[in-house]
Short mmCIF file of C-alpha atoms in Angstrom, two decimals:
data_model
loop_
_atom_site.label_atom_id
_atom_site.label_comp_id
_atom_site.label_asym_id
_atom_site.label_seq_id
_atom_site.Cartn_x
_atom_site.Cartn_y
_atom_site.Cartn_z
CA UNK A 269 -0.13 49.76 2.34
CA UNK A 270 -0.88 48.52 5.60
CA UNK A 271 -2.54 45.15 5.91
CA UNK A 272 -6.03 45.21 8.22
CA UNK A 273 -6.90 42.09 10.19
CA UNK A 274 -9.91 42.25 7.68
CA UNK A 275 -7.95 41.49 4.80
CA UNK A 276 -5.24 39.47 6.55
CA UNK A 277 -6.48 35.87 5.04
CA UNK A 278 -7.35 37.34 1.52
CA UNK A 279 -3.56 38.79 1.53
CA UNK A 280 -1.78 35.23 2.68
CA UNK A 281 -4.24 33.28 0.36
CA UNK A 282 -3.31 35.34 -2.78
CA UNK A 283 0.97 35.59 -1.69
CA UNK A 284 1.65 32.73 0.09
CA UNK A 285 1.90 29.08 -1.38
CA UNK A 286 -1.25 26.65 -1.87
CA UNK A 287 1.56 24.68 0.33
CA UNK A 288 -0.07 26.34 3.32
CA UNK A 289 -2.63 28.94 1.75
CA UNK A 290 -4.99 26.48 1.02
CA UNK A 291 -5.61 25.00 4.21
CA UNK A 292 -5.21 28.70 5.57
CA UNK A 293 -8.16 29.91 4.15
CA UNK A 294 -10.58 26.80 2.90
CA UNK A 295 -10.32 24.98 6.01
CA UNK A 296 -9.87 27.04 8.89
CA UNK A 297 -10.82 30.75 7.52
CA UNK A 298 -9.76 32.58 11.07
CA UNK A 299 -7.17 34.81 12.05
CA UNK A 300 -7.07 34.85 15.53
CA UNK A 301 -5.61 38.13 17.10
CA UNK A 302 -5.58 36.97 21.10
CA UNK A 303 -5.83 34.20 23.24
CA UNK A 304 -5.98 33.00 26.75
CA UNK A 305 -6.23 29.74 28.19
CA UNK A 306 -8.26 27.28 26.19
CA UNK A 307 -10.01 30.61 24.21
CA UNK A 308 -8.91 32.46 20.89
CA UNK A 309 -10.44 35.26 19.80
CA UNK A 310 -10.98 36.51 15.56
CA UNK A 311 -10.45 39.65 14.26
CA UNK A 312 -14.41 40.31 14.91
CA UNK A 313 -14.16 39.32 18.18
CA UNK A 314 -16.00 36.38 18.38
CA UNK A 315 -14.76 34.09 20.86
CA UNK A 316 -13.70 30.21 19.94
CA UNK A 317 -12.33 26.75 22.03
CA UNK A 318 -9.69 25.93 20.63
CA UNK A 319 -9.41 21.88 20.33
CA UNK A 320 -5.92 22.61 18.73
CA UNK A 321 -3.40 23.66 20.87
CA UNK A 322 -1.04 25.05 18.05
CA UNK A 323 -1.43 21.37 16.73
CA UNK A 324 0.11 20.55 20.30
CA UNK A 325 2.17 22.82 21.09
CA UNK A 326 0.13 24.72 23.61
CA UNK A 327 0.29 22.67 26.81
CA UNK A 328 -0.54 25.23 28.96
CA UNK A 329 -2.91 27.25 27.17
CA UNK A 330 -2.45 30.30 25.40
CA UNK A 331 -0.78 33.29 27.41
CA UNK A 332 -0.13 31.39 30.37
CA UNK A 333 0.86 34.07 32.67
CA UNK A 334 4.36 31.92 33.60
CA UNK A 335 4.91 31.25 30.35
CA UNK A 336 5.16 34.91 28.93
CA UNK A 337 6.98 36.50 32.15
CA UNK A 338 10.03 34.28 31.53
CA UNK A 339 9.57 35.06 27.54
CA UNK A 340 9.90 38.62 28.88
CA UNK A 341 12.19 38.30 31.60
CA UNK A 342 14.80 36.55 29.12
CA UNK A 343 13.96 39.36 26.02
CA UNK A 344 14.65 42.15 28.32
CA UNK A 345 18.35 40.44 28.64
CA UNK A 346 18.75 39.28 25.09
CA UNK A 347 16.89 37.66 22.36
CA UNK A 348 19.55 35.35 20.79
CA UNK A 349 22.87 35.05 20.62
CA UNK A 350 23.58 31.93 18.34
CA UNK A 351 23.64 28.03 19.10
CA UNK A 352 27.68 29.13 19.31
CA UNK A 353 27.31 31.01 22.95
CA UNK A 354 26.15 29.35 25.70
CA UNK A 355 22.79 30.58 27.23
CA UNK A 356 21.52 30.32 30.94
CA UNK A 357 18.50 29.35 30.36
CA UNK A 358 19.67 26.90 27.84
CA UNK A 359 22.26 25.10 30.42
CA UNK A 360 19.54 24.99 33.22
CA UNK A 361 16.61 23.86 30.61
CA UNK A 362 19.07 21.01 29.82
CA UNK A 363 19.67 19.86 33.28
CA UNK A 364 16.10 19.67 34.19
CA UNK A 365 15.49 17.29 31.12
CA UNK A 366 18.32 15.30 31.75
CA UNK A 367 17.12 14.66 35.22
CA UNK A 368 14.12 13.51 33.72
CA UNK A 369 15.01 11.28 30.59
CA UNK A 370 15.98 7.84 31.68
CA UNK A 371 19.35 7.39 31.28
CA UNK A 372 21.73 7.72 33.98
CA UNK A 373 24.23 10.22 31.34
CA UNK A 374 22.03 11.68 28.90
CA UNK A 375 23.01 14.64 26.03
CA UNK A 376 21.18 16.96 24.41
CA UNK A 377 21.44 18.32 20.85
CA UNK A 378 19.19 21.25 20.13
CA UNK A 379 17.50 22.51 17.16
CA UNK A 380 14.14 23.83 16.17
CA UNK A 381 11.58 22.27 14.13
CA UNK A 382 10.46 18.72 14.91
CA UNK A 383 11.63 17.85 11.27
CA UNK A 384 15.21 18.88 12.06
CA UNK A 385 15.39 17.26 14.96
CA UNK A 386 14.08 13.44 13.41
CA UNK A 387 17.39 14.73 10.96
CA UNK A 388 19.51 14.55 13.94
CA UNK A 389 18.62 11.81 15.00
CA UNK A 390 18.82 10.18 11.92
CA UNK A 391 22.21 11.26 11.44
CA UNK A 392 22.84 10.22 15.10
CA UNK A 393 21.70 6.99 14.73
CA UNK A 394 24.01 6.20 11.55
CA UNK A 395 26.92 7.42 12.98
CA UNK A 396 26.73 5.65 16.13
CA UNK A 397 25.95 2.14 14.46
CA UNK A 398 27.89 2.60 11.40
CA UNK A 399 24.50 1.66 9.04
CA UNK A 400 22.48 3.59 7.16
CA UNK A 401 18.75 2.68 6.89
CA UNK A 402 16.57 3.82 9.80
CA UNK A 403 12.43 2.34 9.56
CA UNK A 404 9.31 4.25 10.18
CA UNK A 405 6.19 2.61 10.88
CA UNK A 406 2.57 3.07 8.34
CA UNK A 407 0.64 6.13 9.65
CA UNK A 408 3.91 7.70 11.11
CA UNK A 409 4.83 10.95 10.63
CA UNK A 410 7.91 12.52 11.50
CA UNK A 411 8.25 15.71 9.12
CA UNK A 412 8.75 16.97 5.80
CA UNK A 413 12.34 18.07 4.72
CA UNK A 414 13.69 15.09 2.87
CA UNK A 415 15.86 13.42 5.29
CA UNK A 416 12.90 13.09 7.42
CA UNK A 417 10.70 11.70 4.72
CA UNK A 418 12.41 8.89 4.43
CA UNK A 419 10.15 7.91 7.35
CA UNK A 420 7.43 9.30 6.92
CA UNK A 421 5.13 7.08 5.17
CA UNK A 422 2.87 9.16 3.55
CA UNK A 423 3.61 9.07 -0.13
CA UNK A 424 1.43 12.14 -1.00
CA UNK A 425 4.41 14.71 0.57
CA UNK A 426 6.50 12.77 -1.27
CA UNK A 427 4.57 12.82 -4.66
CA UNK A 428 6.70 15.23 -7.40
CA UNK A 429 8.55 17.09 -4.62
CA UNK A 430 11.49 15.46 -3.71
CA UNK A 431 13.88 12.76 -4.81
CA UNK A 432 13.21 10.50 -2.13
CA UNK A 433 10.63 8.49 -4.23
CA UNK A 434 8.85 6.00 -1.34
CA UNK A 435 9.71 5.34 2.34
CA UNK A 436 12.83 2.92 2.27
CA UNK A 437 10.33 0.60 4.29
CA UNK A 438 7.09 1.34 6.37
CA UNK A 439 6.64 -1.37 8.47
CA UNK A 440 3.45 -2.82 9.92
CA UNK A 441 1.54 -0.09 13.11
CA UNK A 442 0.04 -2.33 15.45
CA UNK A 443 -3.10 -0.27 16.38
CA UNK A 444 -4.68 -0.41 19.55
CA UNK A 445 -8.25 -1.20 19.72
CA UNK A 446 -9.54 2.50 20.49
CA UNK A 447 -8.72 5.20 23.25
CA UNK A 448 -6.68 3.60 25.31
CA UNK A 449 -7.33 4.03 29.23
CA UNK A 450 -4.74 5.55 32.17
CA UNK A 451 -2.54 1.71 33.38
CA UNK A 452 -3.65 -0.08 30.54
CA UNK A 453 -1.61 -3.19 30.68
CA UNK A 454 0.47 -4.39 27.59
CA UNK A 455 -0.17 -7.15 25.95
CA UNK A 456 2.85 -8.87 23.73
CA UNK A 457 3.46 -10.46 20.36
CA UNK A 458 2.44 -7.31 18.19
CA UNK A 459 3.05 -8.09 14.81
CA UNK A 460 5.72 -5.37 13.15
CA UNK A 461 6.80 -6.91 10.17
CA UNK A 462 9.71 -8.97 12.36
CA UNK A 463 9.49 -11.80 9.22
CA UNK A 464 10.46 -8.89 6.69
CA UNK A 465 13.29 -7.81 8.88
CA UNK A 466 14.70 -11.13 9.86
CA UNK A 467 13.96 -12.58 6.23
CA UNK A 468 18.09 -14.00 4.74
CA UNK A 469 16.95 -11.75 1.93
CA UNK A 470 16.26 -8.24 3.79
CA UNK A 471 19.85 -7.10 4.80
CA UNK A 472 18.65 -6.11 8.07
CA UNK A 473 22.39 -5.83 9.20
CA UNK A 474 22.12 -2.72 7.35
CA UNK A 475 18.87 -0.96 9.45
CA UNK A 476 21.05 1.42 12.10
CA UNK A 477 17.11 1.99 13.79
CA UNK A 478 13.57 2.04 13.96
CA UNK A 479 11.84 5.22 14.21
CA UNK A 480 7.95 4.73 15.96
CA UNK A 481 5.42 7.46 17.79
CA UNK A 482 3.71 6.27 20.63
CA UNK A 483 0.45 7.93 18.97
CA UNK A 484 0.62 8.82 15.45
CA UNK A 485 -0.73 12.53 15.29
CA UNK A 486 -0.45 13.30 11.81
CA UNK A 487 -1.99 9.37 10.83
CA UNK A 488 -5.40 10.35 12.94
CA UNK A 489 -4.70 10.06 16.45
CA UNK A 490 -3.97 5.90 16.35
CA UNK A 491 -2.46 5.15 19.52
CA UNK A 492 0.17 1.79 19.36
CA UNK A 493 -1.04 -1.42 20.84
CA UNK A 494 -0.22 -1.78 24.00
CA UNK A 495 2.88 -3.65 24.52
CA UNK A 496 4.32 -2.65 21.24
CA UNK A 497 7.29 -0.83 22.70
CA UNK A 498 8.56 -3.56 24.93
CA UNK A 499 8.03 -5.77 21.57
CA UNK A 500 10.38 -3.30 19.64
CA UNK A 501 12.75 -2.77 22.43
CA UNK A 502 13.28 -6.19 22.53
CA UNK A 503 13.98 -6.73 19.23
CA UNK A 504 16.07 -3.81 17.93
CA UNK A 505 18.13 -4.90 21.04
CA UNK A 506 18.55 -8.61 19.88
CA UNK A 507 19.52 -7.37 16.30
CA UNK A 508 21.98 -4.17 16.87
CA UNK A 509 19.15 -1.44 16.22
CA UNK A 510 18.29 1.48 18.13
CA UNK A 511 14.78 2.04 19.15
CA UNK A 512 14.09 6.10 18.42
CA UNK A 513 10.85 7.40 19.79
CA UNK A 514 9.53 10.29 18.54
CA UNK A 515 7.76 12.30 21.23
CA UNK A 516 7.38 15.70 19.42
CA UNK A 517 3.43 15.55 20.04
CA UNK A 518 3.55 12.99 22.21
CA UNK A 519 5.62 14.23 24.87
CA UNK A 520 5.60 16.49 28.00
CA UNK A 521 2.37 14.90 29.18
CA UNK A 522 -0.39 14.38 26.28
CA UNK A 523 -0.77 10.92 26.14
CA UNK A 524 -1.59 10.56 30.57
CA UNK A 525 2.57 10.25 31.00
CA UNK A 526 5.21 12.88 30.63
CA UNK A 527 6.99 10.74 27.58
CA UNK A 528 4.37 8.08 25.84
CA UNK A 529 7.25 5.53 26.28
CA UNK A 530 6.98 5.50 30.43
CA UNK A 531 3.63 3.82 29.84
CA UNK A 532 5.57 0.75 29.08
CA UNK A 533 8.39 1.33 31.00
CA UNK A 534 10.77 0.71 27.91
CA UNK A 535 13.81 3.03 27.91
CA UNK A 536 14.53 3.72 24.09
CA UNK A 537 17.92 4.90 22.36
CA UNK A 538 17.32 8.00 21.84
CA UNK A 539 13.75 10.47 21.84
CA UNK A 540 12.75 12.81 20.05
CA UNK A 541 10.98 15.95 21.46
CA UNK A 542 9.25 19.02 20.80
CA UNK A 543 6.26 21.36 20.09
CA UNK A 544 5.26 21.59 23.91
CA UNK A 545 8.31 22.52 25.28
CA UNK A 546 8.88 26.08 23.76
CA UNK A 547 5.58 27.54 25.28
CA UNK A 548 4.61 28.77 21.55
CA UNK A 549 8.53 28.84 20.39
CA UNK A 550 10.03 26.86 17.88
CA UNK A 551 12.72 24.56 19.55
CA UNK A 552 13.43 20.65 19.62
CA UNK A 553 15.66 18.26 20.52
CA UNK A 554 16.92 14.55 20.64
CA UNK A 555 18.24 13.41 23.91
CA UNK A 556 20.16 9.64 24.54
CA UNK A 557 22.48 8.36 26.24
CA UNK A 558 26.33 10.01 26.57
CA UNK A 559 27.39 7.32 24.15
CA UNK A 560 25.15 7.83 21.32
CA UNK A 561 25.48 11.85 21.12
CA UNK A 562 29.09 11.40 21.22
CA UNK A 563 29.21 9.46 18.18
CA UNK A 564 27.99 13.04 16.11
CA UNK A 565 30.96 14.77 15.19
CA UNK A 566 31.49 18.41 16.06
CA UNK A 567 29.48 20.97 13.12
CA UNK A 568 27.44 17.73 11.96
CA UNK A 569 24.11 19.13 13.01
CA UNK A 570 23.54 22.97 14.11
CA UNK A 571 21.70 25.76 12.82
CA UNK A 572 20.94 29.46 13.36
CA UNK A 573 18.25 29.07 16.19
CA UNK A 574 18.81 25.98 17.80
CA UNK A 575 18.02 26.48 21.17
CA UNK A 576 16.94 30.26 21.13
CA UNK A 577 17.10 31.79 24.83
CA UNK A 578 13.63 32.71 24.81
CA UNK A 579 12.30 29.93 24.08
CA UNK A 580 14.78 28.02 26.45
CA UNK A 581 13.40 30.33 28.75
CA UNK A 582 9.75 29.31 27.91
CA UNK A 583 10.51 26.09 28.09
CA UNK A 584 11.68 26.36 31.95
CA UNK A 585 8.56 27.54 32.87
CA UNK A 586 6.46 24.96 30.92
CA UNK A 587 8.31 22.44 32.44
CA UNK A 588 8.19 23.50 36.16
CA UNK A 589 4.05 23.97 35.38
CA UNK A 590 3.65 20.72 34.08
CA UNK A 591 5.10 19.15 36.86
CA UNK A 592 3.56 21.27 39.84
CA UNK A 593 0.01 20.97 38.64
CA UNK A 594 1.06 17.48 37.67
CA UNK A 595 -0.85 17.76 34.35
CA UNK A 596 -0.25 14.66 32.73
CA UNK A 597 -1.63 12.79 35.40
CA UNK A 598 -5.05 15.47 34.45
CA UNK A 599 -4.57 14.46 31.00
CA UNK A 600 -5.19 10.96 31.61
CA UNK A 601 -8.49 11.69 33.50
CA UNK A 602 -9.84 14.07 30.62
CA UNK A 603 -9.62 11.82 28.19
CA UNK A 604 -11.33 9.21 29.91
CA UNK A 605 -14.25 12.11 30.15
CA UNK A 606 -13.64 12.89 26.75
CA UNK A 607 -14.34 8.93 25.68
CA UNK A 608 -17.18 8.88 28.14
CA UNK A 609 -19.09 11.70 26.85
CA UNK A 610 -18.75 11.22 22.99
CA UNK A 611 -19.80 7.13 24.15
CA UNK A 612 -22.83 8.84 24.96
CA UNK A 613 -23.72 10.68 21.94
CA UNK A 614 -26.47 9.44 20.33
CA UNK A 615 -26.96 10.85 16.55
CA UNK A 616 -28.95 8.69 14.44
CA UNK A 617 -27.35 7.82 10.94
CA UNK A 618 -23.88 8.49 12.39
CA UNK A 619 -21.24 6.12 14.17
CA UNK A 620 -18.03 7.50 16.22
CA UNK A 621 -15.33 5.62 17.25
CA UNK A 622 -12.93 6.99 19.46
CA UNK A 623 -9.16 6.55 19.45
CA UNK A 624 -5.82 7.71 21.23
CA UNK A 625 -4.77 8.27 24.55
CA UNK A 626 -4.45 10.90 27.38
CA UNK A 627 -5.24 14.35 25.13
CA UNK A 628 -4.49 13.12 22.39
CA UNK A 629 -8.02 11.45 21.35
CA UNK A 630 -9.03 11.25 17.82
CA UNK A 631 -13.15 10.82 16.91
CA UNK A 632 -13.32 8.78 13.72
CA UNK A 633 -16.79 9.21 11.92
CA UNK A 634 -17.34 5.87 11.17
CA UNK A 635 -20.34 5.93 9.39
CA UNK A 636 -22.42 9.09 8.21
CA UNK A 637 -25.76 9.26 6.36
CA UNK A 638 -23.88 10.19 3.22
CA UNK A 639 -20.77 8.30 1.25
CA UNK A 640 -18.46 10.27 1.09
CA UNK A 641 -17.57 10.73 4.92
CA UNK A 642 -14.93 12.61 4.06
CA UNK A 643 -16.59 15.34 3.15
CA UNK A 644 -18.85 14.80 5.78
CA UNK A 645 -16.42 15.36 8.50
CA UNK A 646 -14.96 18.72 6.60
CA UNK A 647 -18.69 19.71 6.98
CA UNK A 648 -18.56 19.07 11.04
CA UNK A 649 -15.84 20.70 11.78
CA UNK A 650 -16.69 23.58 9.71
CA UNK A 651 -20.07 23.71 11.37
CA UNK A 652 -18.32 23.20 14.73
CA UNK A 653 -16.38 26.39 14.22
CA UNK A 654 -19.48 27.95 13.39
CA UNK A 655 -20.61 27.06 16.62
CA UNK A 656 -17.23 28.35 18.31
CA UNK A 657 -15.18 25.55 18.92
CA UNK A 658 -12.06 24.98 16.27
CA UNK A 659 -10.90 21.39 15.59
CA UNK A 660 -8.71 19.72 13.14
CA UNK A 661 -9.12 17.06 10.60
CA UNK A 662 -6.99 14.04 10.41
CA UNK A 663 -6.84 10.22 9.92
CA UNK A 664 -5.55 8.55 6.53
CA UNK A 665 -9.09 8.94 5.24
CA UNK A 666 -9.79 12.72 6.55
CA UNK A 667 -12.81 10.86 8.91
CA UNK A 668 -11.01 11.77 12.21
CA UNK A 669 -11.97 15.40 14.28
CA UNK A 670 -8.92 15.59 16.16
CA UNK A 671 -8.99 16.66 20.14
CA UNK A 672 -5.38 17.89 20.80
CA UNK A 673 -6.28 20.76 23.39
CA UNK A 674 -3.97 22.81 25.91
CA UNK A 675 -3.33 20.02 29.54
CA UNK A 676 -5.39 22.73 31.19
CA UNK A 677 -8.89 23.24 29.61
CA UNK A 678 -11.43 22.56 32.34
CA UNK A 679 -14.38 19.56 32.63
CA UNK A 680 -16.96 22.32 31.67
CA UNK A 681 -14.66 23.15 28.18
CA UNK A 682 -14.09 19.54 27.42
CA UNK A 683 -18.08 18.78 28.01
CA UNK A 684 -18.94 21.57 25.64
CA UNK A 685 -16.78 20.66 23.17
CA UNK A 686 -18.64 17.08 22.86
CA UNK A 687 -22.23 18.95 23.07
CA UNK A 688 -21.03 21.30 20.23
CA UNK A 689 -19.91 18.26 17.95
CA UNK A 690 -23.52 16.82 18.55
CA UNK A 691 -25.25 20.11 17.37
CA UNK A 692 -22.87 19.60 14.24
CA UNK A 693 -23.19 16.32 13.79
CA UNK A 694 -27.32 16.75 13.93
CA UNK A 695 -27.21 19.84 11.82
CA UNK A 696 -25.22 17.99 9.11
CA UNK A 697 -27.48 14.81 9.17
CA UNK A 698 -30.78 17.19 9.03
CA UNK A 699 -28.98 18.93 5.59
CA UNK A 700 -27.97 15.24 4.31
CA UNK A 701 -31.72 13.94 4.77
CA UNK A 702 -33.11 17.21 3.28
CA UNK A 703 -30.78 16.74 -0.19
CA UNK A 704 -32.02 13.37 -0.60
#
C-alpha cells in the first residue's frame, strides 16, 4: 500500500529505529514536502523558517535555482559512475578547492559522510607520522562510526554500542566568552591541557594529531577562544603533531570566513570538510598538503559514492555562489544582527546568552522560571514551530536553540525569527506561572 504524506511520520516512527525515529517524530513532528529559500513547507501546507539548514548543509537555501540546474544538467549525462572513473565535474570541483585551501600543493581524497571523512583523516594522519593516537577536544564532535568516536567526546554514543569504551583523551575547549564578532582579535595562552600532553608520563610521542572545530556544532554552538588555533598550531608543530581542523559545519562561509581557521590565519595539516558543499548531496572530503595525502596507500580509504557527479556538480555551483555574492562576508554581518536583536529581548524570568560566530549562533537559556531548563527549551522550540519557525536543540545540557540557517535568509527572516522566539519564550513563562 502506498504511503500518504499523512501517514508518512506514523510509518517511519513505527519501522525505523528509535536511533532516528524518536527525534523524527517527538521532536520535530514535520514532514516537509517543498522548499525554497529560507521556507519549507508540511504536508498541510503550512509554511515554516527554517533555522536549520539541513543541520548546515543548506548554504544557499533550499532549491537554489543554480544549485538544481547543475544537479540536472549533470543527471541528464550520468548519475554515477564509481569513485574508480574519473568525473568532470569532480576534476574541476577539485581544482577550484585547491586554489582555495592554503597550501601551495594540496590533494583531495573524497568520500561522503562527514564521519567517513574524520576516518580518513584519521587514517591519514597515522600513516603520515607513523603514530597512532589522534586527540579531540570536550564538546567536539566529529561523527559516529567508531573510528570517528574515538574523538568524539560524548560518551552517551558511545554508551553499549561500540567497543570503543571512552575517548582515548578529550582535552580541555577553551570557550570563547559568547558570539564572537567579524576581526575579533586573538588573544594567546589558551589553556588545552599542554601539562597533560607534555607530562614524562603521557607518551605524547605517540599522539600522530589533534583533531579541533573552530565552533563545536553538535556541543551547542561554543565557538573556540580566540587565539586558540595559533596556540595549537604552535604546539603540535613544536612536538611532531598535525593540527586537523574539522570544517564539516564550519566551513564554506558559516562562521563570517570561508574556512573558520582563516580567522586566525593558522594554516592547519590537513581540514576536514563537508555538509555545505554538496548543495543537499552527501559528499566530503579532507584536503592537505601533497605530502600528507601521499602517505595513504592506494585502496586505503574509498567507497561506493565518494565523490558522486551530481553532487560534484552541486558543489560547483555552491561554490561559484558563495563567492560571487560573497556570502560569508553576509554571514558575519547577520550574526552581529542576530546578537543584537536577541540582546534586546526582554522576557522577564528568563536569561539568554548568546554564543558562536558568523551563522552559526547558539541562544543558551540561561535561566527560565522553571528548573528543569531543559525541558523548558524543548517547550520553546516546540512552541516556536508552532509559530512557524523550526529550530534545533543543542548544547551539553539541551539549553541551547540553535540558529544554523541557509547564508542567504534576509534581515526581515532573521528579525522574525528573534520576535517569534519572544512570543515563545512569553507563552512558555505565562504556562510556567499559571502551574505554580
Amino acid at each position: 500500500m502506498a504511503v500518504t504524506t499523512k501517514s508518512s511520520l506514523e510509518v517511519l516512527q513505527r519501522r525505523e529505529s528509535p536511533s532516528m525515529a524518536k527525534t523524527i517524530g517527538a521532536e520535530i513532528g514535520i514532514t516537509p514536502v517543498r522548499g525554497l529559500g529560507s521556507r519549507l513547507w508540511d504536508e498541510e501546507d503550512r509554511e515554516y523558517l527554517d533555522l536549520t539548514a539541513g543541520s548546515g548543509v543548506l548554504a544557499l537555501g533550499h532549491s537554489h535555482p543554480a544549485v538544481l540546474a547543475a544537479m540536472h544538467a549533470q543527471l541528464d549525462r550520468y548519475a554515477h559512475g564509481g569513485w574508480q572513473f574519473g568525473c568532470a565535474a569532480r576534476a574541476e570541483l577539485s581544482e577550484r578547492l585547491a586554489e582555495l585551501l592554503p597550501w601551495p600543493d594540496p590533494m583531495l581524497l573524497w568520500c561522503t559522510t562527514g564521519t567517513e571523512a574524520v576516518e580518513a583523516a584519521l587514517k591519514t594522519a597515522r600513516c603520515a607520522t607513523g603514530r597512532r593516537q589522534v586527540l579531540g577536544f570536550l564538546g567536539g564532535y566529529h561523527g559516529k562510526t567508531a573510528g570517528a568516536l574515538a574523538v568524539t567526546a560524548n560518551s552517551a554514543y558511545r554508551s553499549g554500542a561500540t567497543e570503543v569504551p571512552v575517548a582515548g583523551l578529550s582535552l580541555p575547549y577553551p570557550v570563547a566568552a559568547g558570539h564572537v564578532p567579524p576581526g575579533a582579535r586573538p588573544g594567546r595562552g589558551q589553556r588545552f591541557g599542554q601539562e597533560i600532553l607534555e607530562h614524562p608520563d603521557f607518551g605524547s610521542a605517540d599522539v600522530a594529531g589533534l583533531i579541533v572545530e573552530t565552533v563545536q556544532g553538535a556541543g551547542g554552538m561554543n565557538a573556540a577562544a580566540p587565539g586558540l588555533l595559533q596556540d595549537l598550531r604552535e604546539f603540535c608543530t613544536a612536538h611532531g603533531m598535525l593540527l586537523i581542523v574539522d570544517e564539516i559545519f564550519t566551513g564554506f562561509g558559516r562562521t563570517g570566513a570561508l574556512f573558520g581557521f582563516q580567522h586566525e590565519n593558522v594554516v592547519p595539516d590537513l581540514v576536514v570538510l563537508g555538509k555545505a558543499i554538496g548543495g543537499g548531496l552527501p559528499v566530503s572530503l579532507v584536503a592537505g598538503p601533497r605530502e600528507l595525502l601521499a602517505a595513504l596507500p592506494p585502496l586505503r580509504q574509498t567507497s561506493t559514492f565518494s565523490a558522486n557527479p551530481v553532487a560534484c556538480a552541486a558543489g560547483l555551483a555552491v561554490l561559484d555562489t558563495l563567492l560571487e555574492q560573497d556570502l560569508s562576508t553576509g554571514a558575519g554581518v547577520l550574526g552581529d544582527r542576530l546578537v543584537g536583536a536577541v540582546a534586546k529581548l526582554a522576557v522577564p524570568g528568563v536569561r539568554l546568552e548568546t554564543i558562536g560566530r558568523g551563522l552559526m549562533t547558539g541562544v543558551r537559556i540561561a535561566e527560565a522560571p522553571v528548573a528543569d531548563r531543559t525541558a523548558f527549551t524543548c517547550a520553546v522550540i516546540a512552541r516556536m514551530r508552532a509559530l512557524g519557525v523550526l529550530a534545533l536543540r543543542g548544547g551539553a545540557d539541551g539549553t541551547v536553540v540553535k540558529w544554523t540557517p541557509p547564508l542567504t535568509i534576509t534581515a526581515a527572516e532573521l528579525d522574525r525569527s528573534v520576535d517569534v522566539l519572544r512570543e515563545a519564550l512569553a507563552a512558555e513563562c505565562a504556562g510556567a506561572e499559571a502551574v505554580g
